[in-house]
């Protein structure tokens, strides 16, 4: 079977044939058979086609067909003439005089196969779906082994699903599953088809036919796994409709019996099959049978924490929480059991009980006391009991000094949540003693605390110590404005203006600051200058709007400054 090439060596252009689709590319064997003069003419036409000069390309393909009617490249030239007509929005001409001519004059050529598919594609473009389907069926009939026949089958399958045409859908799926040769190009589509066909049969309660479809792809244990998976899906599907619920229960019983048979044959996987049987009972709503199987697993293979955990979850799902607690208390891994018990206490909002359990875990596993103390602190925060939470974090710091900064930041956060700003500030200063390299970050937080306390002077003092220009200057200017110290704020904004990207905002804020100082004339002038100096900025738009709304002054963005 000829293959499509991705590119051609073109003597005339710097363009690449990668722009051509697989339906437009010439076969390499055809190209090799052509004389140099014929190749030259094809390249000329292709050059114009790729440039979008379709009328010129059309004339060049016609020229080729006139001059080299007997050439091996003639079918390709006719095919490309048809594609060019499609580009010129003349699909009927492309169909009648183009693609059909390729099929009529060169029925054995590769181009005839491509033309057959292109006809279907053209009809689809015109919205004539029935004709498109007929063309795709013709292609499959005449060229069943070609890769384009696979493409046509997928197109037909799409329309069969869309139009709910079950007869054609089953025909195509059967063909893909049982008849089409599975090559490298077709294998994936055939496998997908066998799954789709099997699901349709199973949903129609034809399980043996579903298994037959899957057996074209799988065998042995893999076939069993696929059939089981699909059967479970079918059972859930049938359960969704009251009319088919009885069938679902019957299928569930069959599956459980099958799993038990497999457990007796494949003894190494017996516990896995029994767990699957338990899950099926849960899906079927037979919860007591689920627990019976769990107990059977324990009797046959011995109890372990995994099984205990599964049983405890079952009790919790049935709101039998005391029995779940009993199961967790029997865990061989005592810590895992206690962790689950603490989780249950938190689910029930029994925070004190959870804290007691975590403290018990510390006694058993002192090496991981930090983890348990963090859980305790979280419990106290949830109440909230900030003093006890902070005490826990302090205790953690004594154990895990390497991460003391992280815990101190958490403590500071606790104080801020309580609006205890002085203690939060003290905590940040404690952090600075430990992590002086990042003092600017903590000083910023301290300044924020001072601002919340409306202690603007202390906030300014903190911002002044931080090397974060221009952000700290903006922050200090804002504090000065709160203190009615507008001139100091303007001085800072003017210093910020040395930075090009910050200048528009600084200029705008100077205008607002003059307003706060009741200096209307300078405020207006500053807003106007903002519009003129930074016309493309968002600040200029804001200044422009402010001048119009507050002062009824219209100003043009941009222009030249007159002073």
Coordinates of C-alpha atoms in Angstrom, one line a residue, residues 8 67 75 86 101 122 139 175 198 233 269 304-306 310 322 327 347 403 434 444 471 473 478 504 527 557:
X8 CA 8.9 17.1 -1.2
X67 CA 0.4 19.1 -21.7
X75 CA -4.2 11.7 -11.5
X86 CA -12.8 23.5 -3.0
X101 CA -13.0 12.3 -12.8
X122 CA -16.8 17.7 0.2
X139 CA -14.7 4.0 -0.4
X175 CA -16.5 -5.0 11.0
X198 CA -18.9 -5.3 24.0
X233 CA -20.3 -1.4 34.6
X269 CA -5.5 -14.0 44.3
X304 CA -4.6 -7.4 59.4
X305 CA -4.9 -3.6 59.8
X306 CA -5.9 -3.1 56.2
X310 CA -12.0 -1.6 55.7
X322 CA -18.8 2.6 68.5
X327 CA -12.0 -2.1 65.5
X347 CA -15.5 14.4 63.0
X403 CA 12.2 25.5 62.2
X434 CA 17.0 34.7 64.6
X444 CA 7.1 45.2 56.9
X471 CA 7.1 50.2 47.9
X473 CA 8.3 55.1 50.0
X478 CA 0.6 57.1 52.8
X504 CA 2.7 57.6 36.8
X527 CA -3.6 65.7 37.3
X557 CA -4.2 62.6 26.9

